[in-house]
Amino acid sequence: MARTASADIMCVGPKSVREKFTGIIRQQDVRATEIDKVDMHLSFRPGDIVRAVVLSLGDARAYYLSTAKNELGVVSAESSAGATMVPISWTEMQCPLTGQIELRKVAKVVN
């Protein structure tokens, strides 16, 4: 089972970045509770857009990121049918076309 997820850092705050930066989300940084029960594949998938905070510089190749707050996690995901999924709970997103539900670490959107 994977213990990390990698991410391309596209924005810092409201500003997009010009260079490519890489981030790593470690299993222990996905959520604040039940850390040992986190399944990375059920939290994030390739192509997801994730809101995270930088914890530290990490190693020379990547920053360490965290999604361990309610407002952090997946903010946008595409279903296998190609539709933008809709969050239905803090752990699930649903395809509006097929009704299929997929597990994610969903961010609570704060306006």
Short mmCIF file of C-alpha atoms in Angstrom, two decimals:
data_model
loop_
_atom_site.label_atom_id
_atom_site.label_comp_id
_atom_site.label_asym_id
_atom_site.label_seq_id
_atom_site.Cartn_x
_atom_site.Cartn_y
_atom_site.Cartn_z
CA MET A 1 0.00 0.00 0.00
CA ALA A 2 1.31 3.45 -0.94
CA ARG A 3 2.34 5.69 1.94
CA THR A 4 2.68 8.90 -0.06
CA ALA A 5 1.02 10.82 -2.88
CA SER A 6 2.92 13.23 -5.09
CA ALA A 7 1.51 16.52 -6.32
CA ASP A 8 2.52 19.33 -8.64
CA ILE A 9 2.30 22.64 -6.79
CA MET A 10 0.41 25.00 -9.09
CA CYS A 11 -0.47 27.89 -6.76
CA VAL A 12 0.79 29.40 -3.54
CA GLY A 13 -2.09 31.32 -2.03
CA PRO A 14 -3.83 33.19 -4.85
CA LYS A 15 -0.74 33.30 -7.09
CA SER A 16 0.16 30.68 -9.68
CA VAL A 17 3.79 29.57 -9.71
CA ARG A 18 5.99 29.96 -12.77
CA GLU A 19 8.33 27.05 -12.01
CA LYS A 20 7.37 23.45 -11.40
CA PHE A 21 7.44 22.51 -7.72
CA THR A 22 6.67 19.04 -6.41
CA GLY A 23 4.96 18.20 -3.14
CA ILE A 24 4.62 14.96 -1.21
CA ILE A 25 1.63 14.15 0.99
CA ARG A 26 2.64 11.48 3.50
CA GLN A 27 0.12 9.06 5.00
CA GLN A 28 0.47 10.67 8.44
CA ASP A 29 -0.32 14.12 6.97
CA VAL A 30 -3.62 13.28 5.21
CA ARG A 31 -5.87 13.80 8.23
CA ALA A 32 -5.52 14.61 11.91
CA THR A 33 -7.22 11.48 13.31
CA GLU A 34 -7.06 7.73 12.60
CA ILE A 35 -3.77 8.21 10.77
CA ASP A 36 -3.05 4.46 10.72
CA LYS A 37 -6.31 3.82 8.80
CA VAL A 38 -5.53 6.22 5.92
CA ASP A 39 -5.50 4.54 2.49
CA MET A 40 -3.74 6.89 0.07
CA HIS A 41 -5.54 5.46 -2.99
CA LEU A 42 -8.90 6.15 -1.34
CA SER A 43 -7.83 9.69 -0.40
CA PHE A 44 -6.36 10.99 -3.67
CA ARG A 45 -6.29 9.94 -7.32
CA PRO A 46 -4.21 11.11 -10.29
CA GLY A 47 -5.63 14.34 -11.69
CA ASP A 48 -7.31 15.48 -8.47
CA ILE A 49 -6.93 19.14 -7.54
CA VAL A 50 -5.96 19.30 -3.88
CA ARG A 51 -5.76 22.20 -1.43
CA ALA A 52 -2.88 21.62 0.99
CA VAL A 53 -0.47 23.53 3.21
CA VAL A 54 3.31 23.29 3.09
CA LEU A 55 4.68 21.66 6.23
CA SER A 56 8.37 21.85 5.41
CA LEU A 57 10.93 21.82 2.66
CA GLY A 58 11.19 18.03 2.86
CA ASP A 59 14.10 16.79 0.79
CA ALA A 60 15.84 18.34 -2.21
CA ARG A 61 13.15 17.08 -4.60
CA ALA A 62 9.86 17.95 -2.90
CA TYR A 63 8.02 19.93 -0.25
CA TYR A 64 6.08 18.05 2.43
CA LEU A 65 2.37 18.92 2.26
CA SER A 66 -0.52 18.37 4.66
CA THR A 67 -4.29 18.03 4.20
CA ALA A 68 -4.93 17.39 7.92
CA LYS A 69 -7.52 20.17 8.38
CA ASN A 70 -11.19 20.16 7.36
CA GLU A 71 -10.72 22.86 4.71
CA LEU A 72 -7.86 20.92 3.08
CA GLY A 73 -8.11 17.99 0.66
CA VAL A 74 -9.58 17.31 -2.76
CA VAL A 75 -11.44 20.34 -4.13
CA SER A 76 -12.01 19.01 -7.66
CA ALA A 77 -11.96 15.55 -9.18
CA GLU A 78 -12.97 14.07 -12.52
CA SER A 79 -15.00 10.88 -12.73
CA SER A 80 -14.26 8.04 -15.14
CA ALA A 81 -17.15 9.42 -17.25
CA GLY A 82 -15.27 12.72 -17.58
CA ALA A 83 -17.59 14.80 -15.38
CA THR A 84 -16.54 17.03 -12.50
CA MET A 85 -17.51 15.17 -9.35
CA VAL A 86 -19.63 16.71 -6.59
CA PRO A 87 -18.65 16.35 -2.91
CA ILE A 88 -21.36 14.60 -0.89
CA SER A 89 -19.47 14.10 2.39
CA TRP A 90 -15.99 14.63 3.77
CA THR A 91 -15.00 11.20 2.40
CA GLU A 92 -17.06 10.85 -0.81
CA MET A 93 -17.56 12.49 -4.20
CA GLN A 94 -20.26 11.55 -6.71
CA CYS A 95 -20.38 11.67 -10.51
CA PRO A 96 -23.43 13.75 -11.56
CA LEU A 97 -23.79 11.72 -14.79
CA THR A 98 -23.55 8.14 -13.55
CA GLY A 99 -24.21 8.50 -9.82
CA GLN A 100 -21.01 6.56 -9.10
CA ILE A 101 -19.50 7.37 -5.69
CA GLU A 102 -15.73 7.46 -5.16
CA LEU A 103 -13.85 7.84 -1.90
CA ARG A 104 -11.61 10.90 -1.39
CA LYS A 105 -10.28 13.10 1.43
CA VAL A 106 -12.66 15.93 0.51
CA ALA A 107 -11.92 19.54 1.44
CA LYS A 108 -14.67 21.47 3.21
CA VAL A 109 -15.05 24.46 0.91
CA VAL A 110 -14.97 27.75 2.80
CA ASN A 111 -16.27 30.81 0.93
#
